[in-house]
GROMACS .gro file of C-alpha atoms in nm:
model
  162
    1UNK     CA    1  -1.686   6.591  22.359
    2UNK     CA    2  -1.875   6.442  22.093
    3UNK     CA    3  -1.724   6.720  21.811
    4UNK     CA    4  -1.369   6.568  21.920
    5UNK     CA    5  -1.469   6.225  21.876
    6UNK     CA    6  -1.579   6.338  21.493
    7UNK     CA    7  -1.252   6.501  21.467
    8UNK     CA    8  -1.310   6.849  21.527
    9UNK     CA    9  -1.151   7.102  21.785
   10UNK     CA   10  -1.255   7.372  22.016
   11UNK     CA   11  -1.073   7.562  21.784
   12UNK     CA   12  -1.249   7.485  21.467
   13UNK     CA   13  -1.627   7.492  21.634
   14UNK     CA   14  -1.633   7.858  21.507
   15UNK     CA   15  -1.593   7.775  21.171
   16UNK     CA   16  -1.852   7.437  21.222
   17UNK     CA   17  -2.110   7.647  21.287
   18UNK     CA   18  -2.019   7.926  21.054
   19UNK     CA   19  -2.063   7.707  20.816
   20UNK     CA   20  -2.351   7.548  20.942
   21UNK     CA   21  -2.520   7.897  20.980
   22UNK     CA   22  -2.465   7.925  20.591
   23UNK     CA   23  -2.603   7.595  20.564
   24UNK     CA   24  -2.920   7.682  20.703
   25UNK     CA   25  -2.957   8.021  20.524
   26UNK     CA   26  -2.925   7.860  20.201
   27UNK     CA   27  -3.180   7.588  20.298
   28UNK     CA   28  -3.425   7.857  20.416
   29UNK     CA   29  -3.406   7.802  20.752
   30UNK     CA   30  -3.321   8.151  20.872
   31UNK     CA   31  -3.348   8.100  21.254
   32UNK     CA   32  -3.099   7.805  21.271
   33UNK     CA   33  -2.875   8.002  21.052
   34UNK     CA   34  -2.875   8.301  21.336
   35UNK     CA   35  -2.848   8.042  21.614
   36UNK     CA   36  -2.550   7.854  21.443
   37UNK     CA   37  -2.374   8.233  21.389
   38UNK     CA   38  -2.428   8.298  21.747
   39UNK     CA   39  -2.282   8.015  21.858
   40UNK     CA   40  -2.012   8.070  21.619
   41UNK     CA   41  -1.984   8.415  21.771
   42UNK     CA   42  -1.965   8.291  22.135
   43UNK     CA   43  -1.729   8.032  22.024
   44UNK     CA   44  -1.452   8.336  21.965
   45UNK     CA   45  -1.560   8.527  22.209
   46UNK     CA   46  -1.450   8.215  22.476
   47UNK     CA   47  -1.170   8.125  22.296
   48UNK     CA   48  -1.055   8.524  22.301
   49UNK     CA   49  -1.197   8.588  22.661
   50UNK     CA   50  -0.935   8.251  22.739
   51UNK     CA   51  -0.676   8.412  22.576
   52UNK     CA   52  -0.646   8.727  22.686
   53UNK     CA   53  -0.735   8.577  23.038
   54UNK     CA   54  -0.429   8.381  23.043
   55UNK     CA   55  -0.169   8.692  22.934
   56UNK     CA   56  -0.369   8.918  23.169
   57UNK     CA   57  -0.263   8.630  23.459
   58UNK     CA   58   0.073   8.541  23.328
   59UNK     CA   59   0.214   8.841  23.201
   60UNK     CA   60  -0.039   9.161  23.269
   61UNK     CA   61  -0.077   9.090  23.594
   62UNK     CA   62  -0.312   9.372  23.656
   63UNK     CA   63  -0.662   9.445  23.598
   64UNK     CA   64  -1.025   9.331  23.687
   65UNK     CA   65  -0.959   8.912  23.619
   66UNK     CA   66  -1.207   8.698  23.399
   67UNK     CA   67  -1.499   8.586  23.652
   68UNK     CA   68  -1.447   8.207  23.739
   69UNK     CA   69  -1.789   8.130  23.590
   70UNK     CA   70  -1.943   8.337  23.325
   71UNK     CA   71  -2.199   8.368  23.056
   72UNK     CA   72  -2.120   8.483  22.645
   73UNK     CA   73  -2.256   8.827  22.735
   74UNK     CA   74  -2.011   8.845  23.077
   75UNK     CA   75  -1.732   8.722  22.830
   76UNK     CA   76  -1.771   9.009  22.572
   77UNK     CA   77  -1.823   9.277  22.836
   78UNK     CA   78  -1.510   9.153  23.026
   79UNK     CA   79  -1.297   9.160  22.760
   80UNK     CA   80  -1.429   9.481  22.564
   81UNK     CA   81  -1.367   9.648  22.913
   82UNK     CA   82  -0.995   9.469  22.957
   83UNK     CA   83  -0.943   9.577  22.615
   84UNK     CA   84  -1.048   9.925  22.711
   85UNK     CA   85  -0.836   9.929  23.054
   86UNK     CA   86  -0.531   9.713  22.965
   87UNK     CA   87  -0.496   9.849  22.624
   88UNK     CA   88  -0.146  10.030  22.711
   89UNK     CA   89   0.017   9.764  22.867
   90UNK     CA   90  -0.095   9.509  22.634
   91UNK     CA   91  -0.014   9.705  22.333
   92UNK     CA   92   0.365   9.767  22.517
   93UNK     CA   93   0.383   9.377  22.558
   94UNK     CA   94   0.267   9.285  22.211
   95UNK     CA   95   0.517   9.539  22.016
   96UNK     CA   96   0.774   9.427  22.272
   97UNK     CA   97   0.800   9.073  22.120
   98UNK     CA   98   0.743   9.173  21.774
   99UNK     CA   99   0.362   9.071  21.770
  100UNK     CA  100   0.080   9.237  21.562
  101UNK     CA  101  -0.088   9.477  21.822
  102UNK     CA  102  -0.294   9.673  21.540
  103UNK     CA  103  -0.642   9.459  21.653
  104UNK     CA  104  -0.666   9.633  21.969
  105UNK     CA  105  -0.958   9.889  21.900
  106UNK     CA  106  -1.070   9.744  21.632
  107UNK     CA  107  -1.145   9.455  21.771
  108UNK     CA  108  -1.298   9.659  22.089
  109UNK     CA  109  -1.503   9.815  21.906
  110UNK     CA  110  -1.649   9.552  21.725
  111UNK     CA  111  -1.697   9.378  22.028
  112UNK     CA  112  -1.996   9.619  22.142
  113UNK     CA  113  -2.131   9.618  21.841
  114UNK     CA  114  -2.153   9.293  21.606
  115UNK     CA  115  -2.049   9.009  21.863
  116UNK     CA  116  -2.348   9.189  22.092
  117UNK     CA  117  -2.546   9.187  21.791
  118UNK     CA  118  -2.509   8.879  21.681
  119UNK     CA  119  -2.532   8.743  22.074
  120UNK     CA  120  -2.889   8.938  22.151
  121UNK     CA  121  -3.022   8.794  21.830
  122UNK     CA  122  -2.889   8.439  21.882
  123UNK     CA  123  -3.076   8.446  22.185
  124UNK     CA  124  -3.412   8.620  22.007
  125UNK     CA  125  -3.418   8.393  21.761
  126UNK     CA  126  -3.345   8.067  21.915
  127UNK     CA  127  -3.602   8.071  22.181
  128UNK     CA  128  -3.968   8.003  22.184
  129UNK     CA  129  -4.012   8.372  22.170
  130UNK     CA  130  -4.250   8.422  21.895
  131UNK     CA  131  -4.011   8.626  21.703
  132UNK     CA  132  -3.918   8.480  21.360
  133UNK     CA  133  -3.575   8.553  21.098
  134UNK     CA  134  -3.597   8.682  20.804
  135UNK     CA  135  -3.433   8.613  20.498
  136UNK     CA  136  -3.278   8.951  20.543
  137UNK     CA  137  -3.223   8.950  20.937
  138UNK     CA  138  -3.023   8.628  20.890
  139UNK     CA  139  -2.842   8.769  20.590
  140UNK     CA  140  -2.751   9.123  20.787
  141UNK     CA  141  -2.583   8.905  21.061
  142UNK     CA  142  -2.430   8.660  20.831
  143UNK     CA  143  -2.282   9.003  20.657
  144UNK     CA  144  -2.138   9.159  20.984
  145UNK     CA  145  -2.006   8.836  21.101
  146UNK     CA  146  -1.675   8.750  20.917
  147UNK     CA  147  -1.511   9.086  20.994
  148UNK     CA  148  -1.524   9.045  21.366
  149UNK     CA  149  -1.428   8.659  21.317
  150UNK     CA  150  -1.116   8.806  21.184
  151UNK     CA  151  -1.042   9.007  21.396
  152UNK     CA  152  -1.098   8.797  21.687
  153UNK     CA  153  -0.894   8.481  21.526
  154UNK     CA  154  -0.599   8.805  21.500
  155UNK     CA  155  -0.667   8.837  21.823
  156UNK     CA  156  -0.641   8.516  21.995
  157UNK     CA  157  -0.328   8.443  21.748
  158UNK     CA  158  -0.155   8.750  21.857
  159UNK     CA  159  -0.256   8.692  22.231
  160UNK     CA  160  -0.109   8.284  22.203
  161UNK     CA  161   0.262   8.453  22.092
  162UNK     CA  162   0.324   8.675  22.389
   0.00000   0.00000   0.00000
């Protein structure tokens, strides 16, 4: 990818986009800030869905598989549903391997609220709909993001240890 040529790895995308979101906010470009934050959220969800899908295929061997082609909305829904339906088996595997499992419920709850809110706002403000973002809109989303980013990163790291 072009970002890889510049020295950015896929795992750096959430950090890069969230930094751009902050830069846009500070420059007064609130719609751009929301769009960049939406991209950061989608990058986190993509990494999380890939990690969970890998664990589901290799270790859990049950549940509804992640669709081969998927949108950000579908990934958010699939991760939430999988965390709900595979919660016990996933916790058992994590705990059995001495890996942190306390992130499951908090992340599941953040997915349905925070991740969806940021993703939908990104869609609303990222297309020529005539809807504009105020400073307050962007600030509210910037305030929600760190908690979700921390939970998603924690989960992705834990999943990689199974």
